[in-house]
Structure formats: structure tokens, C-alpha cells
Amino acid sequence: MDLTRSTQLRNHLRGLLIYAAGDTAAALLVHQFSWSRLLGMALIGGLLYSWEVPAYFRWLDQRVPPSPTSSLAARWMRAALSLAYFNPLWIARHYVFLKLFSGHPEQVTWELLPLATRSFVLNIPVSLFVNYYIQNRVSADWRFVVSAAFSGVMAVYYALSAVWL
């Protein structure tokens, strides 16, 4: 039980730092940095994402167990299920958090959903290969960290998408 708790605490801290860093880089690139956004995304990364993403990965491990002897189809299934988790609704929710923490609740509209869908679809080739690597090559202990780092990179992509798409 102690090991589980320390792992959870470690994931919360890692989520807080990684998601805050990724979003801060994105916000700086598009000249939208604010302290409320930094604090809000740090809290979302440290409290919500650091809880739900590892929980989904545990569910995925139970449904399609990782193994060096897994078939190629099973490995791609793990990648596809991971990709499906970070679907347009997940991305739209991320956009909602960004708008709220940036002090623009009036920008939370249904228009975020098509934007999230375009961001998701355009990113499928990259995200599928990265998720294949994360789900099949990274140990369970580091899977959340690597996924969060990739999400940090994706935060830059999503921020730029929100401006460019």
C-alpha cells in the first residue's frame, strides 16, 4: 500500500510539473502566458491528469496486457486504445480548462469541439506511433511520465492549433 501511495504522490508531482511546463511553453509561444493559467494547468496536471491517465493505463494493461511476446496486432491495439483515450472530447475539455484558467470563460463554446476534432485528426499519425512506443516499450512505472511529457509537447501543438486552425 505504501508503494502505491508513494507512486501516486510521485505521479501527482510529476503531473503538476510536466503539464505546467508544457502548457507554459505553449502559452509563451502564443503570447498568452498568465499566472492563473500556469497555476490552473499545474493543478489539473497534478490532480486530474495524474490520476486519470495512470488509471486508464492500468485498465489498458488489464484488457490488453503488455508483453514482449505480444502479437503485433495486440501492440497496435494498445496504441489505438491509448490514442482513443486522448480523443476530441478529451482535447476539448483541455481547451475548456485553458480558456477558464486564462480568464476567458466566454470563449468556452461548442466551437471548441470541431477545433479539438481537427487537432486530433491532424495529429493521429504522430500520436499513434508515439503511443505505440509508450504502451509497448516504456515500463509501467514510467509510462505516465513519458505520456505526460508527450502531452506537454502536445500542449504546445494544441495551443498553436487553437491559434492557427
Coordinates of N, CA, C and O in Angstrom, one line a residue, residues 58-159:
R58 N -3.7 1.5 -16.4 CA -3.9 0.3 -15.6 C -5.1 -0.6 -16.2 O -5.0 -1.8 -16.4
W59 N -6.1 0.1 -16.6 CA -7.3 -0.5 -17.3 C -6.8 -1.2 -18.6 O -7.1 -2.3 -18.9
L60 N -6.0 -0.4 -19.3 CA -5.5 -0.9 -20.6 C -4.6 -2.1 -20.4 O -4.7 -3.1 -21.1
D61 N -3.8 -2.1 -19.3 CA -2.9 -3.3 -19.0 C -3.7 -4.5 -18.7 O -3.3 -5.6 -19.0
Q62 N -4.9 -4.3 -18.1 CA -5.7 -5.5 -17.8 C -6.4 -6.0 -19.0 O -6.6 -7.2 -19.2
R63 N -6.8 -5.1 -19.9 CA -7.6 -5.5 -21.1 C -6.6 -6.1 -22.2 O -7.0 -7.1 -22.9
V64 N -5.5 -5.5 -22.4 CA -4.5 -5.9 -23.4 C -3.2 -5.9 -22.7 O -2.4 -4.9 -22.8
P65 N -2.8 -7.0 -22.0 CA -1.6 -7.0 -21.2 C -0.4 -6.8 -22.1 O -0.2 -7.4 -23.1
P66 N 0.5 -5.9 -21.6 CA 1.8 -5.7 -22.3 C 2.7 -6.9 -22.1 O 2.8 -7.5 -21.0
S67 N 3.4 -7.3 -23.2 CA 4.3 -8.4 -23.1 C 5.2 -8.4 -24.3 O 4.8 -8.0 -25.4
P68 N 6.5 -8.7 -24.1 CA 7.4 -8.8 -25.2 C 7.0 -9.8 -26.3 O 7.4 -9.7 -27.4
T69 N 6.2 -10.7 -25.8 CA 5.7 -11.7 -26.8 C 4.4 -11.4 -27.4 O 3.8 -12.3 -28.1
S70 N 3.8 -10.3 -27.1 CA 2.5 -9.9 -27.7 C 2.6 -9.9 -29.2 O 3.6 -9.5 -29.8
S71 N 1.5 -10.2 -29.8 CA 1.4 -10.1 -31.2 C 1.5 -8.6 -31.7 O 1.2 -7.7 -30.9
L72 N 1.8 -8.5 -32.9 CA 1.8 -7.1 -33.5 C 0.4 -6.5 -33.4 O 0.3 -5.3 -33.1
A73 N -0.6 -7.3 -33.6 CA -2.0 -6.7 -33.5 C -2.3 -6.3 -32.1 O -2.9 -5.2 -31.9
A74 N -1.8 -7.0 -31.1 CA -2.1 -6.6 -29.7 C -1.3 -5.3 -29.4 O -1.9 -4.5 -28.7
R75 N -0.1 -5.2 -29.9 CA 0.6 -4.0 -29.6 C 0.0 -2.8 -30.3 O -0.1 -1.7 -29.7
W76 N -0.5 -2.9 -31.5 CA -1.2 -1.8 -32.1 C -2.5 -1.5 -31.5 O -3.0 -0.4 -31.4
M77 N -3.1 -2.6 -30.9 CA -4.4 -2.4 -30.2 C -4.1 -1.5 -29.0 O -4.9 -0.6 -28.7
R78 N -3.0 -1.8 -28.3 CA -2.7 -0.9 -27.1 C -2.5 0.5 -27.5 O -3.0 1.5 -26.9
A79 N -1.8 0.7 -28.6 CA -1.6 2.1 -29.1 C -2.9 2.7 -29.5 O -3.1 3.9 -29.2
A80 N -3.7 2.0 -30.2 CA -5.0 2.6 -30.7 C -5.9 2.9 -29.5 O -6.6 4.0 -29.5
L81 N -5.9 2.1 -28.5 CA -6.8 2.4 -27.3 C -6.2 3.6 -26.5 O -7.0 4.3 -26.0
S82 N -4.9 3.7 -26.5 CA -4.3 4.9 -25.9 C -4.7 6.1 -26.7 O -5.0 7.1 -26.1
L83 N -4.6 6.0 -28.0 CA -5.0 7.2 -28.8 C -6.4 7.5 -28.6 O -6.8 8.7 -28.5
A84 N -7.3 6.5 -28.5 CA -8.7 6.7 -28.4 C -9.0 7.4 -27.0 O -10.0 8.2 -27.0
Y85 N -8.2 7.2 -26.0 CA -8.4 7.9 -24.8 C -8.3 9.4 -24.9 O -9.0 10.1 -24.3
F86 N -7.2 9.8 -25.6 CA -7.0 11.2 -25.8 C -7.7 11.7 -27.1 O -7.2 12.2 -28.0
N87 N -9.0 11.5 -27.0 CA -9.9 11.7 -28.2 C -10.3 13.2 -28.2 O -9.9 14.0 -27.4
P88 N -11.1 13.6 -29.2 CA -11.5 15.0 -29.3 C -12.2 15.5 -28.1 O -12.1 16.7 -27.8
L89 N -13.0 14.7 -27.4 CA -13.6 15.2 -26.2 C -12.6 15.5 -25.1 O -12.7 16.5 -24.4
W90 N -11.6 14.7 -25.0 CA -10.5 14.9 -24.0 C -9.8 16.2 -24.4 O -9.6 17.1 -23.5
I91 N -9.5 16.4 -25.7 CA -8.8 17.6 -26.1 C -9.7 18.9 -25.9 O -9.3 19.9 -25.4
A92 N -11.0 18.7 -26.2 CA -11.9 19.9 -26.0 C -12.0 20.2 -24.5 O -12.0 21.4 -24.2
R93 N -12.0 19.2 -23.7 CA -12.0 19.5 -22.2 C -10.7 20.3 -21.8 O -10.8 21.2 -21.0
H94 N -9.6 19.9 -22.4 CA -8.3 20.6 -22.2 C -8.5 22.0 -22.6 O -8.0 22.9 -21.9
Y95 N -9.1 22.2 -23.8 CA -9.3 23.6 -24.2 C -10.2 24.4 -23.3 O -9.9 25.6 -23.0
V96 N -11.2 23.8 -22.7 CA -12.0 24.4 -21.8 C -11.2 24.9 -20.5 O -11.4 26.0 -20.1
F97 N -10.4 24.0 -20.1 CA -9.5 24.3 -18.9 C -8.7 25.5 -19.3 O -8.5 26.5 -18.5
L98 N -8.1 25.5 -20.5 CA -7.2 26.6 -20.9 C -8.0 27.9 -20.9 O -7.5 29.0 -20.5
K99 N -9.2 27.9 -21.5 CA -10.0 29.1 -21.6 C -10.4 29.6 -20.2 O -10.3 30.8 -19.9
L100 N -10.8 28.7 -19.3 CA -11.2 29.1 -18.0 C -10.0 29.7 -17.2 O -10.2 30.8 -16.6
F101 N -8.9 29.0 -17.2 CA -7.8 29.5 -16.4 C -7.1 30.7 -17.0 O -6.3 31.4 -16.4
S102 N -7.4 31.0 -18.3 CA -6.8 32.2 -19.0 C -7.8 33.4 -18.7 O -7.5 34.5 -19.2
G103 N -8.9 33.1 -18.1 CA -9.8 34.2 -17.8 C -10.7 34.6 -18.9 O -11.2 35.7 -19.0
H104 N -11.0 33.6 -19.8 CA -11.9 33.8 -20.9 C -13.0 32.8 -20.9 O -13.2 32.0 -21.9
P105 N -13.8 32.7 -19.9 CA -14.9 31.8 -19.9 C -15.9 32.0 -21.1 O -16.6 31.1 -21.5
E106 N -16.0 33.2 -21.6 CA -16.9 33.5 -22.7 C -16.5 32.8 -24.0 O -17.3 32.6 -24.9
Q107 N -15.2 32.3 -24.0 CA -14.7 31.6 -25.2 C -15.0 30.1 -25.1 O -14.6 29.3 -26.0
V108 N -15.6 29.7 -24.0 CA -15.9 28.2 -23.9 C -17.3 28.1 -24.6 O -18.3 28.4 -24.1
T109 N -17.1 27.6 -25.8 CA -18.3 27.4 -26.7 C -18.2 26.0 -27.4 O -17.2 25.4 -27.3
W110 N -19.3 25.7 -28.1 CA -19.3 24.4 -28.8 C -18.2 24.5 -30.0 O -17.9 23.4 -30.5
E111 N -17.7 25.6 -30.3 CA -16.7 25.8 -31.4 C -15.4 25.0 -31.0 O -14.6 24.8 -31.8
L112 N -15.3 24.8 -29.7 CA -14.0 24.1 -29.3 C -14.0 22.6 -29.7 O -13.0 22.0 -29.9
L113 N -15.2 22.1 -29.9 CA -15.3 20.6 -30.3 C -14.8 20.4 -31.7 O -13.9 19.5 -31.9
P114 N -15.2 21.2 -32.7 CA -14.6 21.0 -34.0 C -13.1 21.3 -34.1 O -12.3 20.6 -34.8
L115 N -12.7 22.3 -33.3 CA -11.3 22.6 -33.2 C -10.5 21.4 -32.6 O -9.4 21.0 -33.1
A116 N -11.0 20.8 -31.6 CA -10.4 19.6 -30.9 C -10.4 18.5 -31.9 O -9.4 17.7 -32.0
T117 N -11.5 18.3 -32.7 CA -11.5 17.2 -33.6 C -10.4 17.4 -34.7 O -9.7 16.4 -35.1
R118 N -10.3 18.6 -35.2 CA -9.3 18.8 -36.2 C -7.9 18.6 -35.6 O -7.0 18.0 -36.3
S119 N -7.7 19.1 -34.4 CA -6.4 18.9 -33.8 C -6.1 17.4 -33.6 O -5.0 16.9 -33.9
F120 N -7.1 16.6 -33.2 CA -6.9 15.2 -33.0 C -6.6 14.5 -34.4 O -5.7 13.7 -34.5
V121 N -7.4 14.8 -35.4 CA -7.3 14.1 -36.6 C -5.9 14.4 -37.3 O -5.3 13.5 -37.8
L122 N -5.5 15.6 -37.3 CA -4.3 16.0 -37.9 C -3.1 15.4 -37.2 O -2.0 15.1 -37.8
N123 N -3.2 15.1 -35.9 CA -2.2 14.5 -35.1 C -2.1 13.0 -35.0 O -1.2 12.4 -34.5
I124 N -3.1 12.3 -35.6 CA -3.2 10.9 -35.5 C -1.9 10.2 -35.9 O -1.4 9.3 -35.1
P125 N -1.3 10.5 -37.0 CA -0.1 9.7 -37.4 C 1.0 9.8 -36.4 O 1.6 8.8 -36.0
V126 N 1.3 11.0 -35.9 CA 2.3 11.1 -34.9 C 1.9 10.5 -33.5 O 2.7 9.7 -32.9
S127 N 0.7 10.8 -33.1 CA 0.3 10.3 -31.8 C 0.2 8.8 -31.8 O 0.5 8.2 -30.8
L128 N -0.3 8.2 -32.9 CA -0.4 6.7 -32.9 C 1.0 6.1 -32.7 O 1.2 5.1 -31.9
F129 N 2.0 6.6 -33.4 CA 3.4 6.0 -33.3 C 4.0 6.3 -31.9 O 4.6 5.4 -31.3
V130 N 3.8 7.4 -31.4 CA 4.3 7.7 -30.0 C 3.6 6.9 -29.0 O 4.2 6.3 -28.1
N131 N 2.3 6.8 -29.1 CA 1.5 5.9 -28.2 C 1.9 4.4 -28.3 O 1.9 3.7 -27.3
Y132 N 2.3 4.0 -29.5 CA 2.8 2.6 -29.7 C 4.0 2.5 -28.9 O 4.2 1.5 -28.1
Y133 N 4.9 3.4 -29.0 CA 6.2 3.4 -28.2 C 5.9 3.4 -26.7 O 6.4 2.5 -26.0
I134 N 5.1 4.3 -26.3 CA 4.8 4.4 -24.8 C 4.1 3.2 -24.3 O 4.5 2.7 -23.2
Q135 N 3.2 2.6 -25.0 CA 2.4 1.5 -24.5 C 3.2 0.2 -24.6 O 2.8 -0.8 -23.9
N136 N 4.2 0.1 -25.5 CA 4.8 -1.2 -25.7 C 6.3 -1.2 -25.3 O 6.9 -2.3 -25.2
R137 N 6.9 0.0 -25.1 CA 8.4 0.0 -24.9 C 8.7 0.6 -23.5 O 9.8 0.4 -23.0
V138 N 7.8 1.4 -22.9 CA 8.0 2.0 -21.7 C 7.5 1.2 -20.5 O 6.3 0.7 -20.6
S139 N 8.2 1.1 -19.5 CA 7.7 0.3 -18.3 C 6.6 1.0 -17.7 O 6.4 2.2 -17.8
A140 N 5.7 0.2 -17.0 CA 4.5 0.8 -16.4 C 4.9 1.9 -15.4 O 4.1 2.9 -15.3
D141 N 6.0 1.8 -14.7 CA 6.4 2.9 -13.8 C 6.7 4.2 -14.4 O 6.5 5.2 -13.8
W142 N 7.1 4.2 -15.7 CA 7.5 5.4 -16.4 C 6.5 5.8 -17.4 O 6.6 6.9 -18.1
R143 N 5.5 5.0 -17.6 CA 4.5 5.2 -18.7 C 3.8 6.6 -18.6 O 3.7 7.3 -19.5
F144 N 3.3 6.9 -17.3 CA 2.7 8.2 -17.1 C 3.6 9.4 -17.4 O 3.2 10.3 -18.0
V145 N 4.8 9.3 -16.9 CA 5.8 10.4 -17.1 C 6.1 10.6 -18.6 O 6.0 11.7 -19.0
V146 N 6.3 9.5 -19.3 CA 6.6 9.7 -20.8 C 5.3 10.2 -21.5 O 5.4 11.1 -22.3
S147 N 4.2 9.7 -21.1 CA 2.9 10.1 -21.7 C 2.7 11.6 -21.4 O 2.3 12.4 -22.2
A148 N 3.0 12.0 -20.1 CA 2.8 13.4 -19.7 C 3.7 14.3 -20.5 O 3.4 15.4 -20.9
A149 N 5.0 13.8 -20.7 CA 5.9 14.6 -21.4 C 5.5 14.8 -22.9 O 5.5 15.9 -23.4
F150 N 4.9 13.7 -23.4 CA 4.4 13.8 -24.8 C 3.2 14.8 -24.8 O 3.0 15.6 -25.7
S151 N 2.4 14.7 -23.7 CA 1.2 15.6 -23.6 C 1.7 17.0 -23.5 O 1.0 18.0 -24.0
G152 N 2.8 17.2 -22.8 CA 3.4 18.6 -22.7 C 3.7 19.1 -24.1 O 3.5 20.3 -24.5
V153 N 4.3 18.2 -24.9 CA 4.6 18.6 -26.3 C 3.3 18.9 -27.1 O 3.2 19.8 -27.8
M154 N 2.3 18.0 -26.8 CA 1.0 18.2 -27.5 C 0.3 19.5 -27.0 O -0.4 20.1 -27.7
A155 N 0.6 19.9 -25.7 CA 0.0 21.1 -25.3 C 0.5 22.3 -26.1 O -0.3 23.2 -26.4
V156 N 1.8 22.2 -26.6 CA 2.3 23.2 -27.5 C 1.5 23.2 -28.8 O 1.1 24.2 -29.3
Y157 N 1.3 21.9 -29.3 CA 0.6 21.7 -30.5 C -0.8 22.2 -30.4 O -1.3 22.9 -31.3
Y158 N -1.5 21.9 -29.3 CA -2.9 22.3 -29.1 C -3.0 23.8 -29.0 O -3.9 24.4 -29.6
A159 N -2.0 24.4 -28.3 CA -2.1 25.9 -28.2 C -1.9 26.5 -29.6 O -2.6 27.5 -30.0

